[in-house]
Short mmCIF file of C-alpha atoms in Angstrom, two decimals:
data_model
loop_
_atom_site.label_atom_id
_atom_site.label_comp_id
_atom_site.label_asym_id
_atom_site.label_seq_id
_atom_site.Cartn_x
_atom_site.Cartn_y
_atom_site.Cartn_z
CA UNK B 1103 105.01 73.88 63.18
CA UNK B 1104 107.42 75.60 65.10
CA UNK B 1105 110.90 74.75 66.83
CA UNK B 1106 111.89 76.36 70.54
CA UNK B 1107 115.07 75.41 73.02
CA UNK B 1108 113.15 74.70 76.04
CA UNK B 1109 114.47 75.50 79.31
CA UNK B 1110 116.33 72.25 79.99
CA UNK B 1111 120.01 73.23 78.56
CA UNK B 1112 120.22 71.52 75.20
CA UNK B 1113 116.54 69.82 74.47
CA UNK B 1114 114.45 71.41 71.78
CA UNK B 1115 110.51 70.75 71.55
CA UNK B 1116 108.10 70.94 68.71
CA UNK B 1117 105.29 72.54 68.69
CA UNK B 1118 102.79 72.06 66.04
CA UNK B 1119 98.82 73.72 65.83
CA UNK B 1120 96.11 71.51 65.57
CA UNK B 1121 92.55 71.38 65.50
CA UNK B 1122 89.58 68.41 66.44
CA UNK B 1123 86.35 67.88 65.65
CA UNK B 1124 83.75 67.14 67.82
CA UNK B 1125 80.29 66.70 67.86
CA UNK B 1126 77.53 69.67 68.85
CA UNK B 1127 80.06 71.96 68.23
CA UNK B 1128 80.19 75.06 65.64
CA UNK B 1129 83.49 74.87 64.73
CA UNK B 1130 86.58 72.20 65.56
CA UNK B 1131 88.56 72.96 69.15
CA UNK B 1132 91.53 74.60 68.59
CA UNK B 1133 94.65 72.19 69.78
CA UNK B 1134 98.40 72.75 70.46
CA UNK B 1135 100.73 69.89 71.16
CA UNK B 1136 104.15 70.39 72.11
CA UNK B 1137 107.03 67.29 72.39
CA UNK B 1138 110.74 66.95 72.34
CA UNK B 1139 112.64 66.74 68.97
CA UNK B 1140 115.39 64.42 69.86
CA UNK B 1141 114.28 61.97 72.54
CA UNK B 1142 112.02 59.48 72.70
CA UNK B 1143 108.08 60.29 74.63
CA UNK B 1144 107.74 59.04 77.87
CA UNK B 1145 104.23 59.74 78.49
CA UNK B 1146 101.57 62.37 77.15
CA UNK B 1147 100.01 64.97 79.27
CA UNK B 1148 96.79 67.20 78.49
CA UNK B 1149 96.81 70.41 80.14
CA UNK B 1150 92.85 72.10 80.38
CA UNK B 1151 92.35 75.25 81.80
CA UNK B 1152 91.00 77.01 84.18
CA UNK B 1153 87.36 79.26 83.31
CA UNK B 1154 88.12 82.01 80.84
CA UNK B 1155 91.92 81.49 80.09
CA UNK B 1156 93.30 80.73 77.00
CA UNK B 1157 95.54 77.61 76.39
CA UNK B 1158 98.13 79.89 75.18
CA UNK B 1159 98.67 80.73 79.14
CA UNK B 1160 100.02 77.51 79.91
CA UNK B 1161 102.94 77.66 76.73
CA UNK B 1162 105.41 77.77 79.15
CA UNK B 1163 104.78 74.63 81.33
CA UNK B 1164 104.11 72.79 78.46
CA UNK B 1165 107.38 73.56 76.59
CA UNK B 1166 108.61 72.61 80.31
CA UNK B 1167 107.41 69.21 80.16
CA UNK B 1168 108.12 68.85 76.58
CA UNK B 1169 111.51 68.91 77.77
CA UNK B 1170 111.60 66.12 80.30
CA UNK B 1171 110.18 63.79 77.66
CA UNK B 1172 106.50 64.22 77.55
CA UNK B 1173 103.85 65.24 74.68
CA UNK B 1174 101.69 67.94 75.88
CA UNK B 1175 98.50 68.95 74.58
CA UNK B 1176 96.41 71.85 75.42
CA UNK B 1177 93.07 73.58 74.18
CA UNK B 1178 90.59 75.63 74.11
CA UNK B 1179 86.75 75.04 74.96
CA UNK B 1180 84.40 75.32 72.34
CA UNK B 1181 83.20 78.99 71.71
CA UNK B 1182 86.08 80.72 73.73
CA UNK B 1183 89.70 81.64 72.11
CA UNK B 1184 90.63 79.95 69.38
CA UNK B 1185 87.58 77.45 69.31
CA UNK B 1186 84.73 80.80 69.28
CA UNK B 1187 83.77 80.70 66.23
CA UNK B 1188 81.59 83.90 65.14
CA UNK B 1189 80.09 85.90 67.81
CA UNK B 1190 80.66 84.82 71.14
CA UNK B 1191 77.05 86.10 72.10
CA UNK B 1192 75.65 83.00 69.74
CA UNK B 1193 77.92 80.60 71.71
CA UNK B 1194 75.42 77.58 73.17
CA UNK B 1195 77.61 75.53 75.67
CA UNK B 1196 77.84 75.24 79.21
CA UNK B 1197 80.36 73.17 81.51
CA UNK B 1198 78.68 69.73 80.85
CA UNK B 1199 79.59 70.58 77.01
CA UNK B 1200 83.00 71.26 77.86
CA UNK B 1201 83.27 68.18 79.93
CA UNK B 1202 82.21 66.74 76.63
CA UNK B 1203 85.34 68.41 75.31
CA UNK B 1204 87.61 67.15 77.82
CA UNK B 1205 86.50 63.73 77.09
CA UNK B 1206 87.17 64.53 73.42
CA UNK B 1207 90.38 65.41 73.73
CA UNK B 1208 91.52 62.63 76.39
CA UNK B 1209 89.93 60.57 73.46
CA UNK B 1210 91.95 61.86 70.26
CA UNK B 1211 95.29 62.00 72.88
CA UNK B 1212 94.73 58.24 73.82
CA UNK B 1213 94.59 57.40 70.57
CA UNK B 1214 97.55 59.56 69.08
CA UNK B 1215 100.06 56.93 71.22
CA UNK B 1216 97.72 54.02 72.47
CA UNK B 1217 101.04 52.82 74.31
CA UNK B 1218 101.56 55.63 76.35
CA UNK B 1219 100.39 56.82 79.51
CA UNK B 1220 98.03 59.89 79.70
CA UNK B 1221 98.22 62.21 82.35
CA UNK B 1222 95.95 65.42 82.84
CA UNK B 1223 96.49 68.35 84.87
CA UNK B 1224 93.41 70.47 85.48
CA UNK B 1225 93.61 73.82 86.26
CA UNK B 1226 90.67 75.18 88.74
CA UNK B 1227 87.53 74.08 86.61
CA UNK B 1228 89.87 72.22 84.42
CA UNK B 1229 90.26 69.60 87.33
CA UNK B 1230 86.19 69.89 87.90
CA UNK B 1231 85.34 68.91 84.13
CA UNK B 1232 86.41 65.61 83.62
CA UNK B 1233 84.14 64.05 86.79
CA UNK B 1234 81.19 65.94 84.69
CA UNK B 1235 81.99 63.41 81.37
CA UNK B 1236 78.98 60.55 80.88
CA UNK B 1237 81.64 58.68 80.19
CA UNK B 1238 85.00 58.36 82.52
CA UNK B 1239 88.03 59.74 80.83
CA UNK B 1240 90.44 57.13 79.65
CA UNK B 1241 93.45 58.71 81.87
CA UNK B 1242 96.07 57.58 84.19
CA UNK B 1243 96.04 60.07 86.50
CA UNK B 1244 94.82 63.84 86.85
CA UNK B 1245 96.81 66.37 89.17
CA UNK B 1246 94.48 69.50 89.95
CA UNK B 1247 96.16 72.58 90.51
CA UNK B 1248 94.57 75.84 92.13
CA UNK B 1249 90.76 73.91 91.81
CA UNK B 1250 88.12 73.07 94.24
CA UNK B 1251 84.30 73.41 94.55
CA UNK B 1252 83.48 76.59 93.64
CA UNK B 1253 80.40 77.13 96.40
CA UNK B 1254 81.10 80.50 97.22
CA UNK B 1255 81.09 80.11 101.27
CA UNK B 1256 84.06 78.05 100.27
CA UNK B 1257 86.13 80.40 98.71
CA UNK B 1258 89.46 81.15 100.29
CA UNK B 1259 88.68 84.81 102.08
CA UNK B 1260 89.88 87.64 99.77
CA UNK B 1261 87.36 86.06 96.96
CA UNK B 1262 84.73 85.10 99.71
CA UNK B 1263 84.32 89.46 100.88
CA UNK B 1264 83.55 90.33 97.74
CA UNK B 1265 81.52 87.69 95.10
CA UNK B 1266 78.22 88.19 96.09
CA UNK B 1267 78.59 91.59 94.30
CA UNK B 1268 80.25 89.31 91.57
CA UNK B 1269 77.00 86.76 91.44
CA UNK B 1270 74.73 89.43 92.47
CA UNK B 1271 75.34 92.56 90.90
CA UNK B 1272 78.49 92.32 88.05
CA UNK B 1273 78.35 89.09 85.98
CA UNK B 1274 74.57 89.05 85.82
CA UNK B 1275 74.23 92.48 84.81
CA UNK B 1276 76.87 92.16 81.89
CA UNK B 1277 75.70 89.06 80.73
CA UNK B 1278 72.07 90.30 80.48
CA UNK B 1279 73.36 93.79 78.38
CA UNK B 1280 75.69 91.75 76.05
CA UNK B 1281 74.29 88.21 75.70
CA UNK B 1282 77.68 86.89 77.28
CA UNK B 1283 80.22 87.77 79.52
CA UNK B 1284 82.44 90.37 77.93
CA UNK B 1285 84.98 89.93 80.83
CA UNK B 1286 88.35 90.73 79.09
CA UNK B 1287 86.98 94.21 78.06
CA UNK B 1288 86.29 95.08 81.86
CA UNK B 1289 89.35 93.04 83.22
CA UNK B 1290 87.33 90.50 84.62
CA UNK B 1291 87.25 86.13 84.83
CA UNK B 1292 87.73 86.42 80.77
CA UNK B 1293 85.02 85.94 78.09
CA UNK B 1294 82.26 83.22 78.81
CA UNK B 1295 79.60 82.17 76.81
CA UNK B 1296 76.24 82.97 78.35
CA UNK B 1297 75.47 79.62 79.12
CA UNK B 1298 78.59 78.98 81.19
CA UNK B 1299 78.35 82.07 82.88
CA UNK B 1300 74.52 81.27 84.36
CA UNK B 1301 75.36 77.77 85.03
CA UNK B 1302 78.52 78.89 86.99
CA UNK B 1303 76.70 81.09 88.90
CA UNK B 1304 73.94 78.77 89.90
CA UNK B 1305 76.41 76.36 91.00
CA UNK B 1306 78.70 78.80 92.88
CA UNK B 1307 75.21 79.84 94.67
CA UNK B 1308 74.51 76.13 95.90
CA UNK B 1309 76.23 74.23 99.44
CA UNK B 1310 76.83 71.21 96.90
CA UNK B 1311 77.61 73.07 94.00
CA UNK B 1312 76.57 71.45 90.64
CA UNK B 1313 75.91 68.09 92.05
CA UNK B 1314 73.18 69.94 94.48
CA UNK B 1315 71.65 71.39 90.99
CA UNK B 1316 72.30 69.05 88.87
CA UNK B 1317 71.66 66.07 91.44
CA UNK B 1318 72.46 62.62 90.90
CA UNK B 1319 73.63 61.92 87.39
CA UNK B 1320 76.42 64.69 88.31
CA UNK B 1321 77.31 62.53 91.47
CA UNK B 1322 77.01 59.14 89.47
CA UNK B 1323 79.66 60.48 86.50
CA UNK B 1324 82.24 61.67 89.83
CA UNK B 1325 81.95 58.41 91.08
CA UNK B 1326 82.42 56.87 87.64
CA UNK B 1327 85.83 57.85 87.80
CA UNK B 1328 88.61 55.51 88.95
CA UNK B 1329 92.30 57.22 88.50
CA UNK B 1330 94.09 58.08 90.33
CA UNK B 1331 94.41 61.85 92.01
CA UNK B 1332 96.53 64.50 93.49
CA UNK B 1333 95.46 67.79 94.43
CA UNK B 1334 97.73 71.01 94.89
CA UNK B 1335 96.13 73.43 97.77
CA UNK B 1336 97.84 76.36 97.57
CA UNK B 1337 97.94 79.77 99.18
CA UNK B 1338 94.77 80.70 96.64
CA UNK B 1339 93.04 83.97 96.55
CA UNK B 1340 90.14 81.53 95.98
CA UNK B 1341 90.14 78.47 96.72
CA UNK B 1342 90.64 77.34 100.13
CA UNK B 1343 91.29 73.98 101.89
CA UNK B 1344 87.86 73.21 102.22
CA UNK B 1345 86.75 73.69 98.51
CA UNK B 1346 89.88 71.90 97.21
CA UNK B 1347 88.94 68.69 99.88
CA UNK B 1348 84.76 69.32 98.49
CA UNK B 1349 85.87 68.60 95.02
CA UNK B 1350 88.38 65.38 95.88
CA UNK B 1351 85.20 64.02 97.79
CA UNK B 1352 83.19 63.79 94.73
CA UNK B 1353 85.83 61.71 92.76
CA UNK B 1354 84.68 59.26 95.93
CA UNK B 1355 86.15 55.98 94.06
CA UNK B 1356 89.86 58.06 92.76
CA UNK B 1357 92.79 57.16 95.29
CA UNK B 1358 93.25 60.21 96.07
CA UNK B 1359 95.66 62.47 97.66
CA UNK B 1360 95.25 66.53 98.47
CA UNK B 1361 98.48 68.18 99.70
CA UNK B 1362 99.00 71.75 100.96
CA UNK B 1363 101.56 73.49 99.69
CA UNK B 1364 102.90 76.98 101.57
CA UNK B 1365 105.72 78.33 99.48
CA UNK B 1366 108.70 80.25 100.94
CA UNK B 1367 110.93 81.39 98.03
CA UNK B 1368 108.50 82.10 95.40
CA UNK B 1369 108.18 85.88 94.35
CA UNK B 1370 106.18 88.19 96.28
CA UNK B 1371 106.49 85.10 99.08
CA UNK B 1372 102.89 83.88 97.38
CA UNK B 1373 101.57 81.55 94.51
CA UNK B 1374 97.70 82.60 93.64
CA UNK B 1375 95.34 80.78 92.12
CA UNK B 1376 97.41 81.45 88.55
CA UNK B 1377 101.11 81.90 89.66
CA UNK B 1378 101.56 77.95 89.30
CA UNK B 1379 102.06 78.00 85.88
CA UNK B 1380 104.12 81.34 85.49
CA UNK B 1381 107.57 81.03 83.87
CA UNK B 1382 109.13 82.05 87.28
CA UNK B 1383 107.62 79.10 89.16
CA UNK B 1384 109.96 76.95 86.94
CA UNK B 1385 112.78 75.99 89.68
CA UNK B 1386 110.11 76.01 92.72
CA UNK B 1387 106.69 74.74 92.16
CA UNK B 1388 106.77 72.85 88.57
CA UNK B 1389 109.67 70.00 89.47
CA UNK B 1390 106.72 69.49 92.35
CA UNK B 1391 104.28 68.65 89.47
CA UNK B 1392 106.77 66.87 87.29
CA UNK B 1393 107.51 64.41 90.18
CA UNK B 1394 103.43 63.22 90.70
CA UNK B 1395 103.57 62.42 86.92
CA UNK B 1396 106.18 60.63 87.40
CA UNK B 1397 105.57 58.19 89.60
CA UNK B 1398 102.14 57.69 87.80
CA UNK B 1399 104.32 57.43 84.56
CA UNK B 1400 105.90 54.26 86.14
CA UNK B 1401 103.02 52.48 87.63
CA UNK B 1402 100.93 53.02 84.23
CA UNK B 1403 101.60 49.68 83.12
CA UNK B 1404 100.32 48.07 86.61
CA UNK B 1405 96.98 49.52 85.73
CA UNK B 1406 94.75 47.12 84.13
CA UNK B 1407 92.30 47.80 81.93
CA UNK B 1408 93.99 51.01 80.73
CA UNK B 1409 91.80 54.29 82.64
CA UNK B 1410 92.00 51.90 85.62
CA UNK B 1411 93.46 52.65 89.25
CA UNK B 1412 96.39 50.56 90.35
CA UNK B 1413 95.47 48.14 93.69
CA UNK B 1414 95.77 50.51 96.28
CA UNK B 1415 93.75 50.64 99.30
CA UNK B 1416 96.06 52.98 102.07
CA UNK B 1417 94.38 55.60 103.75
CA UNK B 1418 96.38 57.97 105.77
CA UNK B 1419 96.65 61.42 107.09
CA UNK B 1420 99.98 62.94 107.63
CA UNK B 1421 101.79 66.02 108.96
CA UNK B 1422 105.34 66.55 107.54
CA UNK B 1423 107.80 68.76 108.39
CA UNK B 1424 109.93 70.26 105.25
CA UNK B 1425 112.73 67.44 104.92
CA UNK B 1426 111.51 65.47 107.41
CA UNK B 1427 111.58 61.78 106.50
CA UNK B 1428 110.76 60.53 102.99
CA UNK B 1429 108.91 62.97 100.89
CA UNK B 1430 106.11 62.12 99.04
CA UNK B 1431 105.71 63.38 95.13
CA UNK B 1432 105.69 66.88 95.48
CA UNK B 1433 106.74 67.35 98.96
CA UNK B 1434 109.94 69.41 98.95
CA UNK B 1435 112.22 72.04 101.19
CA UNK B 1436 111.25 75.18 99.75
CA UNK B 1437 107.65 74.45 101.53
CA UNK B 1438 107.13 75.39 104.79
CA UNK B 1439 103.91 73.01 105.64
CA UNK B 1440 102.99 70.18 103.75
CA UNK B 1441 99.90 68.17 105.06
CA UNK B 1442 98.58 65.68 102.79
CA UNK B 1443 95.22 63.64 103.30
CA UNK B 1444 94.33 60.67 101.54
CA UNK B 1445 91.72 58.68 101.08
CA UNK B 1446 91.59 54.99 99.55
CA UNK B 1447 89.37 54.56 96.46
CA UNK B 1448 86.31 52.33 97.37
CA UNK B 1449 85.92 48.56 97.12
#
């Protein structure tokens, strides 16, 4: 257990390692939770991550939230990071097993504090995972950051030039030599288990992506979900508009929202599909964030059963000019476009 002054002037979080069980698994998931020391938890928060990044790359957002009064949690998928345990090239998962995880861990969270909201923020595949669960995740919201189908037509264009060689040529090649992806060692994605890495790729290869391979008990378990969502589209070396929209679509019965966010004084004048949760984003993009788990925070107790969306049946698109009217959560006036569509969740 450790003890850190978080960036909020005078709040200090815990953080304390932690590990869960869970079945099919060769070893437990490795867990870190972080909360404030001397003020009481508002609401908990799991933070999963995007395809080949540790948890250890979201520390700083987490000890962020920590100090505006939430409990954070964050892992790693079985057989990558601190859950591979012995060779990665043994490793036998793929991304309905880490869905498996997700649901796992929204579990053991849930039941840490069965009082208390929970809130997940999914980065890239970590927003795709939880609509893969057989069963729906017992949340209160989910805010995806950076994620979207991953259909490779879809790809914002700097990714879309170049990953056929990618699905074609690279990843296929090194997986076949070393049994899984060795991606750190070439400065690539990050390390994958084989099975994630061929399952990825057949995915990323169809129009529908894993719901046209998978086919319809992929689209029943989307539509199984019912909490509510928010979606960050950002200026993304990968994902674009249209993949971002493709993956809201499939949560069809989630109130959902998808916003577009164009940042003007970030550094370098861009975001990227990791630059959300960089320690300089702390004054620009994460109050954005903090400020959709908010409001879900405070309508948590209108949902009934817990898991289930609050009566809301709007459905709007807007155009909205940096301080013009009200803002939504997560509208602000260091963006220079925000356009936000939303669809109802169905009868």
């Amino acid at each position: 257990m450790t003890q850190a002054r978080a960036a909020n002037p005078g709040v200090e979080v815990r953080w304390q390692a932690g590990t869960l069980e869970v079945p099919g698994t060769a070893g437990p998931l490795a867990l870190r939770q972080c909360q404030p020391v001397s003020q009481a938890v508002c609401a908990q928060v799991v933070i999963a991550a995007a395809i080949g990044v540790p948890q250890r790359f979201y520390a700083a957002f987490a000890q962020w939230l920590a100090a505006h009064g939430y409990a954070v949690t964050t892992f790693d998928y079985r057989g990558h990071a601190e859950s591979l345990h012995g060779p990665l090239r043994q490793v036998r998962a793929d991304s309905r097993d880490w869905a498996a995880d997700c649901a796992a861990v929204a579990q053991h969270v849930r039941a840490q504090a069965p009082g208390l909201p929970v809130l997940w923020v999914g980065h890239s595949v970590g927003a795709q995972l939880p609509g893969m669960s057989a069963q729906p995740l017992p949340i209160d919201g989910m805010l995806c950051v950076a994620s979207g189908s991953g259909y490779w037509r879809d790809n914002a264009p700097p990714t879309r030039r170049k990953v056929l060689l990618w699905w074609y040529g690279i990843a296929p090649l090194l997986t076949a030599l070393h049994g899984c992806l060795p991606g750190r060692r070439w400065g690539l994605v990050g390390d994958l288990p084989a099975g994630v890495l061929w399952q990825w790729r057949q995915w990323c290869l169809h129009p529908n992506y894993g719901i046209g391979v998978v086919g319809e008990p992929l689209r029943t378990a989307y539509a199984a979900a019912r909490y509510p969502l928010h979606a960050f589209s950002i200026d993304d070396e990968m994902m674009s508009w249209r993949s971002t929209t493709s993956l809201v679509s499939w949560y069809r019965h989630c109130p959902s929202r998808v916003e577009r966010l164009h940042a003007v004084h970030v550094p370098a004048g861009r975001i990227g599909h990791f630059g959300f949760f960089r320690a300089e984003m702390e004054g620009v993009l994460w109050p954005r964030a903090l400020a959709v788990l908010e409001r879900w925070r405070d309508r948590a107790q209108a949902m009934t059963p817990r898991g289930q969306p609050y009566p809301e049946r709007r459905s709007t698109v807007t155009k909205m000019d940096p301080g013009a009217g009200s803002p939504q959560p997560g509208q602000g006036e260091l963006f220079s476009e925000t356009a936000c569509y939303e669809h109802p969740a169905s009868p």
